[in-house]
XYZ file of C-alpha atoms in Angstrom:
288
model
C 4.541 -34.280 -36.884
C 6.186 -34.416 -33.495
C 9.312 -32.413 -34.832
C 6.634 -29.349 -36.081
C 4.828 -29.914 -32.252
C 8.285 -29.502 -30.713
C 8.632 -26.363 -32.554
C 5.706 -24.870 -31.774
C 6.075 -25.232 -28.292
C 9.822 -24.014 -28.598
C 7.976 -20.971 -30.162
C 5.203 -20.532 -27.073
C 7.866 -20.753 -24.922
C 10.258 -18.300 -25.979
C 7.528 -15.784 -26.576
C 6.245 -16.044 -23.147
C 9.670 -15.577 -22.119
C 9.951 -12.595 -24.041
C 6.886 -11.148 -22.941
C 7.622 -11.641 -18.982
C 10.986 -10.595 -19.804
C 8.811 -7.319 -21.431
C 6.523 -7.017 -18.509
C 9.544 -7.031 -15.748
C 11.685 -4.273 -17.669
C 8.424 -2.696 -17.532
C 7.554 -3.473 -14.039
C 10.916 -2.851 -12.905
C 12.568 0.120 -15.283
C 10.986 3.093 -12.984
C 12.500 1.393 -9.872
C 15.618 0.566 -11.384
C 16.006 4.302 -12.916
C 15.382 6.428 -9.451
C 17.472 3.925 -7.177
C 20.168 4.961 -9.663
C 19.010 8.660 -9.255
C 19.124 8.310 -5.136
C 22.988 7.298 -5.945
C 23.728 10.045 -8.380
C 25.218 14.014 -7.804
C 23.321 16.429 -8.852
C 25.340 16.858 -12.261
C 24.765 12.854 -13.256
C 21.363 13.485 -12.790
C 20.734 16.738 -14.907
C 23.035 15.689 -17.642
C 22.224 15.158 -21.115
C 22.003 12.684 -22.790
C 21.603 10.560 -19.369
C 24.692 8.871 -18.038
C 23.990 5.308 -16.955
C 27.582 4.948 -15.350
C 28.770 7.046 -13.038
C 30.748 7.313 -9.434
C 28.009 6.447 -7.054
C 27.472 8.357 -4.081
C 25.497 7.605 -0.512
C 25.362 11.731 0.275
C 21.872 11.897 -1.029
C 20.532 9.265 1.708
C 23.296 10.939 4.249
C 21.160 13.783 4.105
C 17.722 12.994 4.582
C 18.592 10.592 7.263
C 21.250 12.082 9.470
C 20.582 16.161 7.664
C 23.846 18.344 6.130
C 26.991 18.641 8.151
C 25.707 21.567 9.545
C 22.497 20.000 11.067
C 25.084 17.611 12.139
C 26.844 19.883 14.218
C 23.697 21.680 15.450
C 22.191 18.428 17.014
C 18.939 18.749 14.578
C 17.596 15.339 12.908
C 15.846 16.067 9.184
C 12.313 15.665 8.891
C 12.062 12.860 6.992
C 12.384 10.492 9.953
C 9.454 12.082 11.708
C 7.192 11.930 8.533
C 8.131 8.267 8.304
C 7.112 7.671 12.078
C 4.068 9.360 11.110
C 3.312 7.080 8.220
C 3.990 4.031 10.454
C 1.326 5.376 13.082
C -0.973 6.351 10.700
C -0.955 3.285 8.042
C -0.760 0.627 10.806
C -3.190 2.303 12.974
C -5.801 2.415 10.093
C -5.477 -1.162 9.057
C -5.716 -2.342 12.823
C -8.955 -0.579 13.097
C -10.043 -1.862 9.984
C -9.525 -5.034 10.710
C -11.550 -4.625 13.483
C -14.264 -3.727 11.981
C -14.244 -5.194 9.327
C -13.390 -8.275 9.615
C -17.546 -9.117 11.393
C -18.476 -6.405 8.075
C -16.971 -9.032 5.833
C -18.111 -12.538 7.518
C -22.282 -10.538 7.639
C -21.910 -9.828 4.160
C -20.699 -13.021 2.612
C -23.019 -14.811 4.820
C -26.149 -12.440 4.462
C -28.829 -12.528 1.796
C -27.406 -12.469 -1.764
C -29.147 -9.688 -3.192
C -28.521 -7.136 0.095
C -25.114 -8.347 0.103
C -24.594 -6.927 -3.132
C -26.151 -3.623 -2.280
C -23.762 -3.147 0.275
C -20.451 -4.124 -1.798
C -22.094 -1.683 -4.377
C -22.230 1.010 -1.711
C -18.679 0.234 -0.122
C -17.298 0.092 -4.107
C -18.746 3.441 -4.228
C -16.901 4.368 -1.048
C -13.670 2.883 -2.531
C -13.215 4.452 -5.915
C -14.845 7.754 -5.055
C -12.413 10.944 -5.931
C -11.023 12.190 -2.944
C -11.036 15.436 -4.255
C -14.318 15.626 -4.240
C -14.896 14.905 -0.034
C -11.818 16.781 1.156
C -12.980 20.483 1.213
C -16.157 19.191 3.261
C -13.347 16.832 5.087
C -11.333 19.644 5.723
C -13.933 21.690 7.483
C -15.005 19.129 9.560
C -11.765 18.410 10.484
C -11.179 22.496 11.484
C -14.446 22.386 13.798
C -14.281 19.274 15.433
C -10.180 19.058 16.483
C -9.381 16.298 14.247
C -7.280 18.581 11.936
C -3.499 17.458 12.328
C -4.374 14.779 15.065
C -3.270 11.206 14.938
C -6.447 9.562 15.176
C -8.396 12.017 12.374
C -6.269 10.928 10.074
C -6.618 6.741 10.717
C -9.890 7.572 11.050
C -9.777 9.300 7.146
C -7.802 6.771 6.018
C -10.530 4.254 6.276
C -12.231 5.436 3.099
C -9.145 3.764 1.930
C -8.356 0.871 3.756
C -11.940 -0.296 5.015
C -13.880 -1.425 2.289
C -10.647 -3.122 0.582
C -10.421 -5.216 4.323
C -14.365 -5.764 3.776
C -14.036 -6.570 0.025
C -11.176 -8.979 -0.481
C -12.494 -10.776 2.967
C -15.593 -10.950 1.398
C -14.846 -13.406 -1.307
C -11.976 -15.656 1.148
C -15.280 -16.143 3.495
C -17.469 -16.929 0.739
C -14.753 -19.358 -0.259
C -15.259 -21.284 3.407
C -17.037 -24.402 3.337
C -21.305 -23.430 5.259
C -20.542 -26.852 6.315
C -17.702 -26.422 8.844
C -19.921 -23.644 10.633
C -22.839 -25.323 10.599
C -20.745 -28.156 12.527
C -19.433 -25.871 15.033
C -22.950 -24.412 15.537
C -24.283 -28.226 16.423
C -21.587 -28.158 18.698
C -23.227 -25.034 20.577
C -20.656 -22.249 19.330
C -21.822 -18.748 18.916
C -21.376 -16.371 15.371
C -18.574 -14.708 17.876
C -16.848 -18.262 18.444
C -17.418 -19.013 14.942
C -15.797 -15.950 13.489
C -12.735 -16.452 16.256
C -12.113 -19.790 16.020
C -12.781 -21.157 12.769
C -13.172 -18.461 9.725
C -10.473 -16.164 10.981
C -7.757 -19.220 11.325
C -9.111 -20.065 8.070
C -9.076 -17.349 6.175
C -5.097 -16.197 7.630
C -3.802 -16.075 4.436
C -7.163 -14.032 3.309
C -6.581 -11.593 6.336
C -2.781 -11.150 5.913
C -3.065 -10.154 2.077
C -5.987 -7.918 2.549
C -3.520 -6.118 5.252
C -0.845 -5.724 3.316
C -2.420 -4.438 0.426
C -4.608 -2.090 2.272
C -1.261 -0.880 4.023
C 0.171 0.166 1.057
C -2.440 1.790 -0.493
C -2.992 3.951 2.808
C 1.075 4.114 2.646
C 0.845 5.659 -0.422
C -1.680 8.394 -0.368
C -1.084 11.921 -0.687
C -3.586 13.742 -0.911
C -5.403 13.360 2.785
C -1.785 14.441 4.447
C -1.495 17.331 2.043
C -4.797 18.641 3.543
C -5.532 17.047 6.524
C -1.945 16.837 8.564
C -0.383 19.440 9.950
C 3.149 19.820 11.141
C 2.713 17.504 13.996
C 1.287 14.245 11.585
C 2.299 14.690 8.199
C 2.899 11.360 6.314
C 5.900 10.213 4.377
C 4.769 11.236 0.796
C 4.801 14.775 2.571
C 7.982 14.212 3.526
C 9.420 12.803 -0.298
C 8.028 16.589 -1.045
C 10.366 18.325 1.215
C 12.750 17.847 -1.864
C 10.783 20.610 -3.666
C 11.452 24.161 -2.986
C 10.710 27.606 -4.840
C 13.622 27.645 -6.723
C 14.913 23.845 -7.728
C 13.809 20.694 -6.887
C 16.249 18.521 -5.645
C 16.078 15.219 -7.485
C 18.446 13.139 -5.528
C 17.120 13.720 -2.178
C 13.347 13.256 -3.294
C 14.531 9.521 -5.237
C 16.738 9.230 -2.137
C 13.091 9.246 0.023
C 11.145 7.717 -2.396
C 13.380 5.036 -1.804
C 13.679 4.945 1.765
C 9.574 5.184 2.176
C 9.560 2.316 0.173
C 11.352 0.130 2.326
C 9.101 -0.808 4.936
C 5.913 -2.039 2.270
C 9.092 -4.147 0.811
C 9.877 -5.287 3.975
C 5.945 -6.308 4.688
C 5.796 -8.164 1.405
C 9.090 -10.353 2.135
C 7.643 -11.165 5.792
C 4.408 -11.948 4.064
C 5.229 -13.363 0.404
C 3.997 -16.538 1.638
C 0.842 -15.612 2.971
C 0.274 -12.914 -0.003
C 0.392 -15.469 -2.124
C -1.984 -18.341 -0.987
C -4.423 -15.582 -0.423
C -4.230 -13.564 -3.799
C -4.236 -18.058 -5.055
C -6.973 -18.806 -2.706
C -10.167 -20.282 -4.671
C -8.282 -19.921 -7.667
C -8.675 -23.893 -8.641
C -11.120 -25.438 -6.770
């Protein structure tokens, strides 16, 4: 009996090994393949059947970060490093301001009445998972009239359909999470709904507010289609930039994995500074 329990769980085991082992390859096969790309000449990367050894080369990154031998000589910088700027500006600026506001969104709504509470997530759901496609043109007009068109702060300002009501969503449920108790202590103690939301939810719910960041980061990090439409020459974003690889005639495929790659850096970067926080938060009210 024990010897057929042992084998069962020697079964489990190595199945759930397989299948992690299946989801990572999975997971990991699309990064894996245009890192190798970014490293390749233009002949490893067009040949048939694919070659997965080959002499690996840094030219492709050369290029979009320093420009050809001739920009080189001329004194001009590519564009890529001015899209990236842009991206930095633009992402970070967007979740600051969401944070902002909606951080007090967040703490009303978990702490209002139930059933207008869920009006309201309905309505910022709606706001969420709309098609951007269908606001742009109107978007896009506005933009035109009023002066926001290729300006800095019209596009944080667009980019909180994105990032605002995922801040105001996945704060939602951390603050539900918090004990009524604790705030009805503090408010014995004379502390306002501004003192409580300083001093005791938001210390609270850090590991709440630094996952809801970074995710909302990298979804504004990674949107297209508002800088396709929206930013000029002045602002355009970093997925513009990956774009640049693309002319009439060819599309250069190690230059646009060689930006792919580098625009991925800094949301890797964010989730190594922040693993620890990322986790307890996405963990958070998990087991309680």
């Amino acid at each position: 009996m024990a010897a057929s329990r042992n084998s069962r769980r020697l079964v489990h085991t190595a199945l759930l090994a397989l299948g992690y082992a299946l989801l990572a390859a999975f997971v990991l096969f699309p990064i894996y393949w245009i890192f190798t790309m970014s490293l390749k000449e233009f002949g490893d990367i067009i040949a048939y059947p694919p070659r997965f050894t080959f002499v690996p080369t840094f030219a492709n990154y050369t290029e979009i970060l320093f420009g050809t031998e001739a920009d080189q000589a001329g004194g001009v910088m590519p564009d890529l490093l001015r899209f990236l700027r842009n991206s930095v500006i633009i992402s970070s600026g967007a979740v600051l301001l969401s944070i902002i506001l909606g951080l007090p969104a967040a703490y009303a709504l978990a702490r209002g009445e139930a059933r207008r509470a869920n009006r309201a997530r309905f309505t910022i759901l709606s706001f969420r998972f709309a098609p951007e496609l269908a606001i742009i043109l109107p978007l896009y007009a506005f933009y035109t009239t009023t002066g926001l068109y290729d300006s800095y702060v019209g596009m944080i300002l667009v980019h909180q359909l994105i990032t605002l009501p995922l801040i105001i969503l996945i704060l939602m449920s951390f603050i539900r999470d918090i004990p009524l108790e604790i705030e009805e202590a503090a408010r014995i103690d004379g502390a306002g709904p501004l003192t409580i939301l300083l001093r005791i939810i938001v210390p609270i719910a850090r590991p709440g507010l630094a996952s809801a960041m970074i995710i909302a980061f990298i979804f504004s990090w990674n949107n297209l289609i508002f800088g396709l439409v929206l930013a000029g020459g002045e602002t355009r974003p970093i997925t513009m930039g990956i774009l640049q690889a693309m002319t009439f005639d060819q599309i250069k495929w190690g230059l646009m994995a060689a930006a792919a790659m580098v625009s991925a850096v800094p949301g890797m970067i964010a989730s190594l500074l922040f693993q620890r926080q990322i986790t307890r938060g996405l963990t958070l009210g998990a087991v309680k």
